[in-house]
Tab-separated table of N, CA and C in Angstrom:
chain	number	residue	atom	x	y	z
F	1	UNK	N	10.372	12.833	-21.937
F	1	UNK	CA	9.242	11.963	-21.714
F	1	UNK	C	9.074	11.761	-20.208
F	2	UNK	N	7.626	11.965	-19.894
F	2	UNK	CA	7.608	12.021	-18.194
F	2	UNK	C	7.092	10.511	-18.175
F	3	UNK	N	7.346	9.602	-16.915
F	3	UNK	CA	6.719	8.359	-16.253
F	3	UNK	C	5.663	8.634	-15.682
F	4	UNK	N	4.441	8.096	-16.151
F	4	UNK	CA	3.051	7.950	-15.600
F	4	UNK	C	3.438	7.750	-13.713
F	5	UNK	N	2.465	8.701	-12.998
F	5	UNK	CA	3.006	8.085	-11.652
F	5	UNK	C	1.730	8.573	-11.038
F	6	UNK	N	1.316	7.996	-9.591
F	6	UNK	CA	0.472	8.366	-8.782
F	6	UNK	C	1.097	8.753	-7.099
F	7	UNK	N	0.328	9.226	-6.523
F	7	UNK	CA	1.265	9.384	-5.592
F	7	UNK	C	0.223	8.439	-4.044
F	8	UNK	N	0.189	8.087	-3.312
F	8	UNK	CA	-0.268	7.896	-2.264
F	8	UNK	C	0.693	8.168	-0.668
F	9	UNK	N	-0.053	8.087	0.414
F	9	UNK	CA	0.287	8.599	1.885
F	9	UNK	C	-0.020	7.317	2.870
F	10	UNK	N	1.111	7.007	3.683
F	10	UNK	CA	0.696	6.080	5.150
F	10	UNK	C	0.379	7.617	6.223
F	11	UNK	N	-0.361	7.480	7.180
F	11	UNK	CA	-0.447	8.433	8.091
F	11	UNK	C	-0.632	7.469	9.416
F	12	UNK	N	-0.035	7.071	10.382
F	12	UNK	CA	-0.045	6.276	11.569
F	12	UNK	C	-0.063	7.402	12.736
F	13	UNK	N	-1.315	7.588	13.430
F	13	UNK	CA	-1.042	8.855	14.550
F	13	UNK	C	-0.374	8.163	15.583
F	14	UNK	N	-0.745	6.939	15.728
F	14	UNK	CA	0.116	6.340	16.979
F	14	UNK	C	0.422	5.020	17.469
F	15	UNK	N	-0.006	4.067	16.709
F	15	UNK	CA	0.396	3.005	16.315
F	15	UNK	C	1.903	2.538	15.866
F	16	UNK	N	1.812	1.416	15.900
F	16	UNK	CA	3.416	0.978	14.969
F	16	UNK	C	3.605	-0.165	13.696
F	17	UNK	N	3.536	0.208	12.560
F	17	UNK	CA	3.628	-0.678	12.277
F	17	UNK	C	4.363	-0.691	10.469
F	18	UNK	N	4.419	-1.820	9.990
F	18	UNK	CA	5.281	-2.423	9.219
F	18	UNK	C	4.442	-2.622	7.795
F	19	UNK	N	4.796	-2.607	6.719
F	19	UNK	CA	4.147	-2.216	5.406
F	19	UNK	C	4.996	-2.749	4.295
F	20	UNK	N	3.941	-3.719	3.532
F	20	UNK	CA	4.697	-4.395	2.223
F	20	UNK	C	4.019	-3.763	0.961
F	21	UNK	N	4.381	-3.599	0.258
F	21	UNK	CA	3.684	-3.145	-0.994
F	21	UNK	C	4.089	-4.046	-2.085
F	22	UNK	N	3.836	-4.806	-3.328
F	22	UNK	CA	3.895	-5.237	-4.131
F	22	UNK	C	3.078	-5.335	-5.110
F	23	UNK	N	3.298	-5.298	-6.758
F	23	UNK	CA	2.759	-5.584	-7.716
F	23	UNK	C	2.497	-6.624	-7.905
F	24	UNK	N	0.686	-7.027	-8.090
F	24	UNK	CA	0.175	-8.120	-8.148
F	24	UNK	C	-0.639	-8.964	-9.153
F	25	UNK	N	-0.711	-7.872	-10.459
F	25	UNK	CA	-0.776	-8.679	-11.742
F	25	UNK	C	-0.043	-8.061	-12.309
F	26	UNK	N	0.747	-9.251	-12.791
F	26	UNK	CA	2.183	-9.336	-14.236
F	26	UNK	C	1.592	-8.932	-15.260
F	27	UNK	N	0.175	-8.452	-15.942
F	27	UNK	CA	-0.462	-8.154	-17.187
F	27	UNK	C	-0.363	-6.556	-16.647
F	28	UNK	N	-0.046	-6.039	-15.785
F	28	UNK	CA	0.136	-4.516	-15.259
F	28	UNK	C	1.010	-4.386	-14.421
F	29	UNK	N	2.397	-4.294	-14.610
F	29	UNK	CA	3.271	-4.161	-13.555
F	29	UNK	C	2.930	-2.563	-12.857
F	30	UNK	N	3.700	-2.461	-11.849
F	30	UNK	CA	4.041	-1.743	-11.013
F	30	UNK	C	4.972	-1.179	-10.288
F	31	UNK	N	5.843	-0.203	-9.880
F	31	UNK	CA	6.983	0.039	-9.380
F	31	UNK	C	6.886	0.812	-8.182
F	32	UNK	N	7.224	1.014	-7.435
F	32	UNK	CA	7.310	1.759	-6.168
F	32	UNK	C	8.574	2.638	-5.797
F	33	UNK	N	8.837	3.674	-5.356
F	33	UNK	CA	9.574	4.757	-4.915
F	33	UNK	C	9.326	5.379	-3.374
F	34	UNK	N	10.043	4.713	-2.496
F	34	UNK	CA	9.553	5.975	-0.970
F	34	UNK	C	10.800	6.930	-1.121
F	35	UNK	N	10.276	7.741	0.049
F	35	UNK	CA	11.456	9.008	-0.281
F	35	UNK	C	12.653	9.509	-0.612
F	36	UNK	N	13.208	8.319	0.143
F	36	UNK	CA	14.990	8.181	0.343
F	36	UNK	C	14.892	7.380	-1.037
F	37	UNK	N	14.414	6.806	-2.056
F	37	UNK	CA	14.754	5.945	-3.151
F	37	UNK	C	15.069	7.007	-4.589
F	38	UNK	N	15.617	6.455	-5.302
F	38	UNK	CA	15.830	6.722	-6.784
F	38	UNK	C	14.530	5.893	-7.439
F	39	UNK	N	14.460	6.403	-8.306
F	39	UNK	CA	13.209	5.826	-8.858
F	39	UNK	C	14.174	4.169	-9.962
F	40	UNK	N	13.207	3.426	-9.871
F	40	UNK	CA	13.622	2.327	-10.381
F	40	UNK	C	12.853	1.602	-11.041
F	41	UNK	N	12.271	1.590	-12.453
F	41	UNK	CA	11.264	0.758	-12.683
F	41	UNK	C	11.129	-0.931	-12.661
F	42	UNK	N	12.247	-1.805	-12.118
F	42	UNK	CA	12.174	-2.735	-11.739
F	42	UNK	C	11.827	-3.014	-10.017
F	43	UNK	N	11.714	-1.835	-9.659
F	43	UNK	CA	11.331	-2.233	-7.803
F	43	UNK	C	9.836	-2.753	-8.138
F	44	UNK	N	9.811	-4.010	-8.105
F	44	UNK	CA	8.309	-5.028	-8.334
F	44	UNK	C	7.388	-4.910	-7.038
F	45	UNK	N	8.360	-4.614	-5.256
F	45	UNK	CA	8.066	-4.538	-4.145
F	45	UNK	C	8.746	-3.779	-3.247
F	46	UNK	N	8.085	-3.255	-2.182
F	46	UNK	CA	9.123	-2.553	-1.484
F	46	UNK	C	8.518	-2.636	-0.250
F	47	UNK	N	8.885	-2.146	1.377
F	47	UNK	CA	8.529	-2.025	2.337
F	47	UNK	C	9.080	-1.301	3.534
F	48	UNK	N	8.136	-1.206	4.525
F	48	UNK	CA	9.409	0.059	5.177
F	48	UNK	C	7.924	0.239	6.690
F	49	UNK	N	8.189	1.100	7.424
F	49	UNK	CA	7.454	1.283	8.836
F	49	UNK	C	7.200	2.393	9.285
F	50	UNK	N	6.354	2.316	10.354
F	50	UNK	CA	5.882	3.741	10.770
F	50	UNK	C	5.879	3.767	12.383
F	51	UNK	N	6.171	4.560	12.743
F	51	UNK	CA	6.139	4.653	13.960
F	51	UNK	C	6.906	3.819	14.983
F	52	UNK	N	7.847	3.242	14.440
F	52	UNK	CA	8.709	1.941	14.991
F	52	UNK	C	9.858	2.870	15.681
F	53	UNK	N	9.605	2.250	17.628
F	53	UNK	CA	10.581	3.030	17.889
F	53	UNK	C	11.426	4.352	17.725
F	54	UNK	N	9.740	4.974	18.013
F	54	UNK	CA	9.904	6.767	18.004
F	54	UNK	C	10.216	7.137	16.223
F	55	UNK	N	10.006	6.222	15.325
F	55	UNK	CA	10.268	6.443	13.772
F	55	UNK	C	9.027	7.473	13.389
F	56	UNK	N	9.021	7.445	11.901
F	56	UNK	CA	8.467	8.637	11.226
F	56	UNK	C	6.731	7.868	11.144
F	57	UNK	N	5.863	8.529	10.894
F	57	UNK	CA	4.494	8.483	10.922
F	57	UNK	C	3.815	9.325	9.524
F	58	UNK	N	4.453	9.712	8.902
F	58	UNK	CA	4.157	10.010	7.466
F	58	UNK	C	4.828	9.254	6.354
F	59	UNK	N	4.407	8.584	5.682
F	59	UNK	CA	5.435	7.872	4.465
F	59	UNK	C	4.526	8.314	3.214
F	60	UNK	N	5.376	8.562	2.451
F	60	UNK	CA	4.425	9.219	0.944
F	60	UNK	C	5.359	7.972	-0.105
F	61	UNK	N	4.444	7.364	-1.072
F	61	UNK	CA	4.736	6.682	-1.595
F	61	UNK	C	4.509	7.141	-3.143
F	62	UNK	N	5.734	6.649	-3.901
F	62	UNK	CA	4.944	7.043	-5.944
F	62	UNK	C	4.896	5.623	-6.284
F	63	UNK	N	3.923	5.573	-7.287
F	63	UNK	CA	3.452	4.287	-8.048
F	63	UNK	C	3.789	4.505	-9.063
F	64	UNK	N	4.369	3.683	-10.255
F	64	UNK	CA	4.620	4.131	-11.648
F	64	UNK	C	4.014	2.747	-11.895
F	65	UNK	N	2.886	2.903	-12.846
F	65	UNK	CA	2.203	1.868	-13.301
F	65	UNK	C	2.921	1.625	-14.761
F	66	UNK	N	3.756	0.368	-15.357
F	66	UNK	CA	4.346	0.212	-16.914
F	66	UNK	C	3.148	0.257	-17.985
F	67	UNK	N	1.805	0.227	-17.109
F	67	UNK	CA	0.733	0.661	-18.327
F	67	UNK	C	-0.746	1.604	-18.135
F	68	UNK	N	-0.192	2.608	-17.811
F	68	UNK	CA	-0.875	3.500	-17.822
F	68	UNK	C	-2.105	4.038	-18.184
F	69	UNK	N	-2.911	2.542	-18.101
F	69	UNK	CA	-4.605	2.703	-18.140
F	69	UNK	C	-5.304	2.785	-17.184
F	70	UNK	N	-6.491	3.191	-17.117
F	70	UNK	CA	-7.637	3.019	-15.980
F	70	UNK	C	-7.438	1.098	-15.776
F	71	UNK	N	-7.708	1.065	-14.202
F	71	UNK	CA	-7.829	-0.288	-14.254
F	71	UNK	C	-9.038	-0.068	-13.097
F	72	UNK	N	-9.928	-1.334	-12.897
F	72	UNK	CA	-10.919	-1.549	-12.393
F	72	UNK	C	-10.638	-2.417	-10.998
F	73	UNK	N	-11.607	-2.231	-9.847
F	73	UNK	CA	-11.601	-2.444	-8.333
F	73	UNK	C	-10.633	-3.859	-8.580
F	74	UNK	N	-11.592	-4.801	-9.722
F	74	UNK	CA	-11.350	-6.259	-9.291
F	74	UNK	C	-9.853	-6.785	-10.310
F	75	UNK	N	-8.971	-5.746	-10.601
F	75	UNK	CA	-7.980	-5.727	-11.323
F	75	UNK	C	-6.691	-6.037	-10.489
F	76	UNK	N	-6.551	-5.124	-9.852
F	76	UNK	CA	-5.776	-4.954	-8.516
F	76	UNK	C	-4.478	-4.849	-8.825
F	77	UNK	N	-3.700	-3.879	-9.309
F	77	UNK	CA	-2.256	-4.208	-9.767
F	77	UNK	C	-1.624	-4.122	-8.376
F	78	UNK	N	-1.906	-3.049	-7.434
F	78	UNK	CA	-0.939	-3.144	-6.408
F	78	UNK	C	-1.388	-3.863	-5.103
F	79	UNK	N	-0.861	-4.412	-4.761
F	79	UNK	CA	-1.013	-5.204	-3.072
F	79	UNK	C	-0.211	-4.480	-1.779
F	80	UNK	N	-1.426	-4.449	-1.011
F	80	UNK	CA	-0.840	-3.493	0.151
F	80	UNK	C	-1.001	-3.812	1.238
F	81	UNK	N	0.251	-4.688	2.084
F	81	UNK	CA	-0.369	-5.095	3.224
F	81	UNK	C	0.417	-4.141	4.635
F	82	UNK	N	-0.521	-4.240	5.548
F	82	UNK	CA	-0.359	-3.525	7.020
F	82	UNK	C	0.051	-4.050	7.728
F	83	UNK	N	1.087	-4.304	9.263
F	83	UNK	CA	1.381	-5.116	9.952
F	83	UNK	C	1.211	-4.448	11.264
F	84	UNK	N	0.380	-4.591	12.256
F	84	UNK	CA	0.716	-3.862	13.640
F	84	UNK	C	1.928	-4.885	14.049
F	85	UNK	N	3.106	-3.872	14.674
F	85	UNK	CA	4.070	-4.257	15.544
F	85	UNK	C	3.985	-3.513	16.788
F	86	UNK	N	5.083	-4.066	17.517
F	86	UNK	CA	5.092	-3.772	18.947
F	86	UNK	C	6.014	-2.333	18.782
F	87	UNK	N	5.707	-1.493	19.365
F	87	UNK	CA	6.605	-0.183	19.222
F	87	UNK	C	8.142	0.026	19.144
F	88	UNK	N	8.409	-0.785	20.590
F	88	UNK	CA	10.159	-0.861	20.975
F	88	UNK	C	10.929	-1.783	20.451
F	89	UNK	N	10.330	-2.875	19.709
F	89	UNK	CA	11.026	-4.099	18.985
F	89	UNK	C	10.400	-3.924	17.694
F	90	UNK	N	9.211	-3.428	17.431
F	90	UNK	CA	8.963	-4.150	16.006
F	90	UNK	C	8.110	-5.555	15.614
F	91	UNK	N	8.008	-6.004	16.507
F	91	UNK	CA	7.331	-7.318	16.594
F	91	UNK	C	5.885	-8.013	16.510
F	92	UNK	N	5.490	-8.540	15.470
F	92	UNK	CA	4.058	-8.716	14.704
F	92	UNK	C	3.140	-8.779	16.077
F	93	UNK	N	2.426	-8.287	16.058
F	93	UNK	CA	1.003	-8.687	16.981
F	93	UNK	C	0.479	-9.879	16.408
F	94	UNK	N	0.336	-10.080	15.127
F	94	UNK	CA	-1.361	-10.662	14.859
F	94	UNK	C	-2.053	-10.073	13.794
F	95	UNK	N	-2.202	-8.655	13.905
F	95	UNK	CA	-3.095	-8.179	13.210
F	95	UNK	C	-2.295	-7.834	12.335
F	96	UNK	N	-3.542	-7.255	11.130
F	96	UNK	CA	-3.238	-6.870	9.977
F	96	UNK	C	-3.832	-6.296	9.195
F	97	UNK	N	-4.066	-5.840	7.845
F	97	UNK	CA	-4.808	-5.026	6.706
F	97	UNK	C	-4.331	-5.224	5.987
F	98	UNK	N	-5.258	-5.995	4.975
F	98	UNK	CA	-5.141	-6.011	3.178
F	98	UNK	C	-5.870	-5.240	2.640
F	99	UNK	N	-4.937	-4.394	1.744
F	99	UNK	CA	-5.769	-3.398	0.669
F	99	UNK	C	-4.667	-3.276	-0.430
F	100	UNK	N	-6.359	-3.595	-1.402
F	100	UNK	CA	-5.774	-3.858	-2.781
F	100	UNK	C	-5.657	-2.288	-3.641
F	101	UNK	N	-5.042	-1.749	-4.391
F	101	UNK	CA	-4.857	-0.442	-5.123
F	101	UNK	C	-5.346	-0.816	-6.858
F	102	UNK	N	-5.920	0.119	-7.349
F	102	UNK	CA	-6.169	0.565	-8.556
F	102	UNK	C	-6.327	1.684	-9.359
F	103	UNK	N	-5.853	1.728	-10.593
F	103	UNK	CA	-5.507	3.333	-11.219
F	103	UNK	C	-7.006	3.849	-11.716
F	104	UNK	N	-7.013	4.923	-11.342
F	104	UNK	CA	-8.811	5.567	-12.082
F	104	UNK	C	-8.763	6.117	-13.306
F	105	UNK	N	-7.519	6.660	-13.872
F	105	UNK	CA	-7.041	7.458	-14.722
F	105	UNK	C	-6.232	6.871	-15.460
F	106	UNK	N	-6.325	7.539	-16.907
F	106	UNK	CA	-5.159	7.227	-17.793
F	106	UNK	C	-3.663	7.567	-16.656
F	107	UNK	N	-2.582	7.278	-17.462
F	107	UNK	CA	-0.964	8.299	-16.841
F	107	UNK	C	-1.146	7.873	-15.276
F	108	UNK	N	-1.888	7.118	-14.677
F	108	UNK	CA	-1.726	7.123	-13.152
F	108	UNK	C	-2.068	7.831	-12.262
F	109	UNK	N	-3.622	8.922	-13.581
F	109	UNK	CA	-3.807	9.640	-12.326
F	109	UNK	C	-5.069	9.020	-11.647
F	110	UNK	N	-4.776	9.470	-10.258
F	110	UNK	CA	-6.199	8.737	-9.228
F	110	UNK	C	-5.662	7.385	-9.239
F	111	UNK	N	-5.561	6.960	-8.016
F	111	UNK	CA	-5.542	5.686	-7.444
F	111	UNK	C	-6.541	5.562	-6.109
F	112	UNK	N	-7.274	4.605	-6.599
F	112	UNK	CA	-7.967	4.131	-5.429
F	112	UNK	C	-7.088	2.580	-4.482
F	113	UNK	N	-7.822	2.343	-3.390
F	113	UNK	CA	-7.818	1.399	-2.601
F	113	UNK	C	-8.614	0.771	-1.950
F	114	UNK	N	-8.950	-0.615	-1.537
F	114	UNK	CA	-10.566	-1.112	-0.633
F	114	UNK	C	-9.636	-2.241	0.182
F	115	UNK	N	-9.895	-2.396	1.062
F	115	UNK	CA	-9.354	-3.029	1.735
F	115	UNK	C	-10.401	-4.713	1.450
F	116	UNK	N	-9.688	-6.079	2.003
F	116	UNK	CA	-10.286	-7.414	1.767
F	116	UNK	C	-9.808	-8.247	2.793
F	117	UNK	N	-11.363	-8.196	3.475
F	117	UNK	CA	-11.024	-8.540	5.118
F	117	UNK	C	-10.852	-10.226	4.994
F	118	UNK	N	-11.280	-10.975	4.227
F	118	UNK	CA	-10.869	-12.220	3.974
F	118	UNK	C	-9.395	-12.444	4.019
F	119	UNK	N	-8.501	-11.661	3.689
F	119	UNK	CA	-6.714	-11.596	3.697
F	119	UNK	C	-6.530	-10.876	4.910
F	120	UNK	N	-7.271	-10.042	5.316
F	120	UNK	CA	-6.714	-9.581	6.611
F	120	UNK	C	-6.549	-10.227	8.020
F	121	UNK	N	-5.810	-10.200	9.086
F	121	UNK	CA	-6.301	-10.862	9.873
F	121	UNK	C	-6.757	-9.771	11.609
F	122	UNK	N	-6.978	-10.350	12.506
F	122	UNK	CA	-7.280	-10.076	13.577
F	122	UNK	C	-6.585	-11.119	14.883
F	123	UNK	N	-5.133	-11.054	15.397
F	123	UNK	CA	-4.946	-11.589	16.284
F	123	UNK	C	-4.375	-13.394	15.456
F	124	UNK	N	-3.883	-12.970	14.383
F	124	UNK	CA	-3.533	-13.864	13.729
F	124	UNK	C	-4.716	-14.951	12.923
F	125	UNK	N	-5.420	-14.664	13.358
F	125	UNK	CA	-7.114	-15.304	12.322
F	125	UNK	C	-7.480	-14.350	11.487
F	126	UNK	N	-7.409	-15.341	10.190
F	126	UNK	CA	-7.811	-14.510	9.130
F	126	UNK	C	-9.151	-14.189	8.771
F	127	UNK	N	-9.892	-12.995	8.100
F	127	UNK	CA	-10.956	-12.885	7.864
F	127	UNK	C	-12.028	-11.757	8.549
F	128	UNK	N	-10.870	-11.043	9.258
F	128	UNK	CA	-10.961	-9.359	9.636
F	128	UNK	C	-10.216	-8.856	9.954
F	129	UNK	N	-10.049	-7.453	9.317
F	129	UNK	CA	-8.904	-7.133	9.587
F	129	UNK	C	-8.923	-6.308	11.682
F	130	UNK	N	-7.784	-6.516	11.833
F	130	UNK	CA	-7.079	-6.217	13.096
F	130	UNK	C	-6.556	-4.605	13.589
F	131	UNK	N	-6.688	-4.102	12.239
F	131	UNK	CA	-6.110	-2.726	12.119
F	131	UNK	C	-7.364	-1.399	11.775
F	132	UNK	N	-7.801	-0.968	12.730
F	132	UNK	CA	-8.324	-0.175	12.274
F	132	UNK	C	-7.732	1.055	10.897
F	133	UNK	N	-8.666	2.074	11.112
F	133	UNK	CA	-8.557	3.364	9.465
F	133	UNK	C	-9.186	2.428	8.589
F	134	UNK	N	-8.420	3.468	7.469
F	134	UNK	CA	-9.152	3.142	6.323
F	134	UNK	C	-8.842	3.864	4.928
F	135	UNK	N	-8.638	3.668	4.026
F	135	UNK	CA	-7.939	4.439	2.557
F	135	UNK	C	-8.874	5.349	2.753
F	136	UNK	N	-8.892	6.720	2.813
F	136	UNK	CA	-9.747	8.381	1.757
F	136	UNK	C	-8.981	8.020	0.645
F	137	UNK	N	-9.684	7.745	-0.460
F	137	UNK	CA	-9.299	7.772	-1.741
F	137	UNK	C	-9.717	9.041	-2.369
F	138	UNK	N	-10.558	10.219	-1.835
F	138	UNK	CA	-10.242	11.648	-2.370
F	138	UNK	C	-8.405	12.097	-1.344
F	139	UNK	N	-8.113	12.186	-1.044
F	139	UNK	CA	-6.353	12.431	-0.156
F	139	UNK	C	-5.742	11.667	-0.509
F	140	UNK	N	-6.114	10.855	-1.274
F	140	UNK	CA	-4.986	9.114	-1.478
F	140	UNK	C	-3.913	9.268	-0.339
F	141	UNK	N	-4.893	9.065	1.267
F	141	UNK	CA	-4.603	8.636	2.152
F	141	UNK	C	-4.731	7.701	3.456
F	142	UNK	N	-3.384	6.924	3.474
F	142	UNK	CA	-4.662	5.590	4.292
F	142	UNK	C	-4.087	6.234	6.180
F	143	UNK	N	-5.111	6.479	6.733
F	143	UNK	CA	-4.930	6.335	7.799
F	143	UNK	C	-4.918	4.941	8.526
F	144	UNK	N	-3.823	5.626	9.820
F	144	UNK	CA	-3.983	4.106	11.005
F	144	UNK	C	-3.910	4.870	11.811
F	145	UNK	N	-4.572	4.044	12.837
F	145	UNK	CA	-4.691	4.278	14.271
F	145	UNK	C	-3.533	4.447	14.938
């Protein structure tokens, strides 16, 4: 028996920054896997960085949704937030990006994302985001700057 899964991409060309992911309705859980992980269907959240102090700038992420239906924009099982940090420490700027994830497909296939500039902030004020890019949901890939 295979686990329903989707796959998505961080791509940071030169920026730095810091990334939470979590499942955000309990009526559709969610699990997460980055590379170095074993798959675990209790990982509810996970997080990890890009470009931090000469670090990696590609992160490929799997989603295993526990219910494997199409879900809709305003559903939102996964929560995805962005953090610009400072390169050599790591250290929050301010800014930020909220983007919410949803499955298009039965089994997890197709996941979209839209970002919700009301959660995002800019310089620590909320209500735009601070981080430029943007999800291609044909690549299920989010670029950053």
């Amino acid at each position: 028996m295979s686990v329903p899964s989707a796959n998505f991409q961080f791509n940071a060309s030169r920026g730095s920054y810091n990334f939470e992911m979590s499942s955000c309705n309990p009526q559709q859980p969610v699990s997460f896997m980055l590379p170095s992980q074993a798959y675990d269907p209790n990982r509810l959240q996970d997080s990890g960085n890009l470009g931090v102090m000469g670090g990696i700038r590609i992160v490929s992420v799997t989603t295993f949704p526990r219910i494997a239906i199409p879900t809709t924009w305003n559903q939102n099982p996964i929560k995805l937030v962005v953090y610009a940090v400072t390169t050599g420490k790591g250290e929050y700027t301010g800014d930020s990006a909220v983007f919410y994830g949803y499955y298009l497909g039965y089994g997890g296939e197709g996941l979209g994302f839209y970002l919700n500039q009301e959660q995002s902030t800019t310089a620590g004020q909320y209500g735009r985001a601070g981080i430029g890019g943007g999800f291609n949901n044909s690549s299920r890939t989010l670029f950053l700057p």
